[in-house]
XYZ file of C-alpha atoms in Angstrom:
160
model
C 0.086 -26.302 9.310
C -2.593 -23.067 8.655
C -3.794 -20.614 10.931
C -7.131 -19.052 11.686
C -7.081 -15.436 13.123
C -10.668 -14.963 14.758
C -11.831 -11.756 16.086
C -12.142 -11.326 19.827
C -14.771 -8.959 20.261
C -17.835 -11.443 19.813
C -20.389 -8.694 21.409
C -23.019 -10.628 19.465
C -22.361 -14.331 21.254
C -22.390 -12.445 25.043
C -25.710 -11.902 24.060
C -26.283 -15.776 23.252
C -24.161 -17.305 26.213
C -26.445 -19.199 28.259
C -25.296 -20.243 31.806
C -21.485 -18.766 30.692
C -21.423 -20.907 27.989
C -21.283 -20.121 23.964
C -23.960 -20.887 21.963
C -24.008 -24.116 20.043
C -23.311 -22.851 16.782
C -20.103 -21.081 18.517
C -19.225 -24.560 19.967
C -19.401 -26.404 16.630
C -17.106 -24.036 15.236
C -14.375 -23.911 18.032
C -14.334 -27.910 18.172
C -14.189 -27.900 14.092
C -11.013 -25.455 14.752
C -9.294 -27.701 17.202
C -10.290 -30.586 15.231
C -8.136 -29.176 12.360
C -5.357 -28.416 14.452
C -5.756 -24.836 13.182
C -3.639 -22.132 15.348
C -6.206 -19.183 16.803
C -5.564 -15.536 17.226
C -7.959 -12.859 18.695
C -7.612 -9.199 17.662
C -9.486 -6.531 18.948
C -9.493 -3.055 18.777
C -11.155 -3.008 22.609
C -8.424 -2.199 25.506
C -6.756 -4.967 26.710
C -9.069 -5.478 30.030
C -12.121 -5.364 28.080
C -10.769 -7.652 25.343
C -9.678 -10.188 27.713
C -12.839 -9.752 30.220
C -15.073 -10.812 27.208
C -12.449 -13.703 26.076
C -12.683 -15.013 29.511
C -16.824 -14.640 29.893
C -16.816 -16.976 26.366
C -14.359 -19.000 28.118
C -12.214 -18.763 25.098
C -8.951 -17.654 27.005
C -7.508 -21.334 26.329
C -8.913 -21.713 22.666
C -6.451 -18.337 21.519
C -2.964 -18.983 20.697
C -2.274 -15.408 20.445
C -3.929 -12.026 21.562
C -3.576 -8.684 19.967
C -4.669 -5.583 21.202
C -4.741 -3.017 18.040
C -4.090 -0.350 19.982
C -1.014 -1.709 21.280
C 0.441 -1.693 17.350
C 1.695 1.146 16.069
C -1.625 1.555 13.955
C -5.147 0.311 14.791
C -7.738 -0.941 12.405
C -8.719 -0.108 9.779
C -4.645 -0.190 9.309
C -3.546 -4.226 8.993
C -0.965 -3.680 11.510
C -3.001 -5.829 14.060
C -3.260 -8.494 11.824
C 0.270 -8.660 10.665
C 1.272 -8.645 13.964
C -0.811 -11.682 14.688
C 0.803 -13.552 12.024
C 3.954 -12.689 13.471
C 3.642 -14.974 16.737
C 3.228 -17.987 15.139
C 5.258 -17.266 11.874
C 1.931 -17.986 9.801
C 2.126 -16.612 6.345
C -1.180 -14.684 5.387
C -1.413 -16.675 2.283
C -2.627 -19.598 5.116
C -4.789 -17.565 7.249
C -8.583 -16.679 7.256
C -10.370 -13.988 9.248
C -13.669 -13.579 10.928
C -14.827 -9.860 11.797
C -18.077 -8.334 12.340
C -16.704 -4.741 11.844
C -16.076 -2.701 8.673
C -12.970 -1.049 9.607
C -11.605 -5.249 10.913
C -12.422 -6.513 7.638
C -10.292 -3.342 5.976
C -7.968 -4.280 8.045
C -8.028 -8.359 7.585
C -7.997 -7.656 3.500
C -4.958 -4.800 3.827
C -3.192 -7.754 5.872
C -3.581 -9.966 2.437
C -5.787 -12.355 4.032
C -9.742 -13.320 3.038
C -12.629 -11.970 5.403
C -15.515 -14.202 6.168
C -18.101 -11.317 7.492
C -20.053 -11.566 10.683
C -23.516 -10.154 9.948
C -24.478 -9.567 13.628
C -24.180 -5.813 14.058
C -23.578 -4.672 10.651
C -25.665 -4.785 7.917
C -24.359 -7.253 4.823
C -23.711 -4.897 2.361
C -21.670 -2.647 4.692
C -19.019 -5.594 5.165
C -19.154 -6.735 1.587
C -18.197 -2.701 0.290
C -15.723 -3.123 3.203
C -14.221 -6.050 1.379
C -15.321 -9.403 2.928
C -15.425 -12.336 0.706
C -18.497 -13.222 1.899
C -20.890 -12.821 4.920
C -22.579 -15.078 7.367
C -25.722 -14.742 9.851
C -23.433 -17.105 12.694
C -21.162 -19.886 12.892
C -23.946 -22.278 11.694
C -24.501 -20.561 8.268
C -24.384 -22.844 5.137
C -22.451 -20.332 3.190
C -19.608 -21.176 6.010
C -19.453 -24.565 5.830
C -19.486 -25.105 2.182
C -16.406 -22.873 1.996
C -14.856 -24.863 4.551
C -15.607 -27.900 2.993
C -14.174 -26.794 -0.281
C -10.764 -25.494 1.404
C -10.784 -29.049 3.366
C -11.057 -30.722 -0.470
C -8.383 -28.651 -1.891
C -5.992 -29.790 0.821
C -6.685 -33.088 0.165
C -5.615 -32.677 -3.332
C -2.704 -30.993 -2.889
């Protein structure tokens, strides 16, 4: 089974909340992830109370199976420690994981942990995320670049 590592600090999603619900593209993404049977984790540099509040406000508490707080690791982002810890809980290889990140330090951490990183260009310039090592950058979860990459992954899985 594959895993999906997802960053918890979706500050841009909070702005898009409508009546306590995620925006439509986020709902489509979470449903796709669940339908694929992917494992899910949230990794954040935010303090635990802030991270838990944000995940709860987005109604994602039951979505994430693992929740890692970077300052509870030996080293926080941009070091790979939070993402490496994330892989331990579900016992998943970095070769079967990918990351969504909206910060340069998070992109660097995911890349240093050996995972491809999809940059979320919602609060930082695309060039900053690409320079940090993101495979590509999306505007939101409805971005065609993301869905083309996911389709390619699905096709590769079928061939294997």
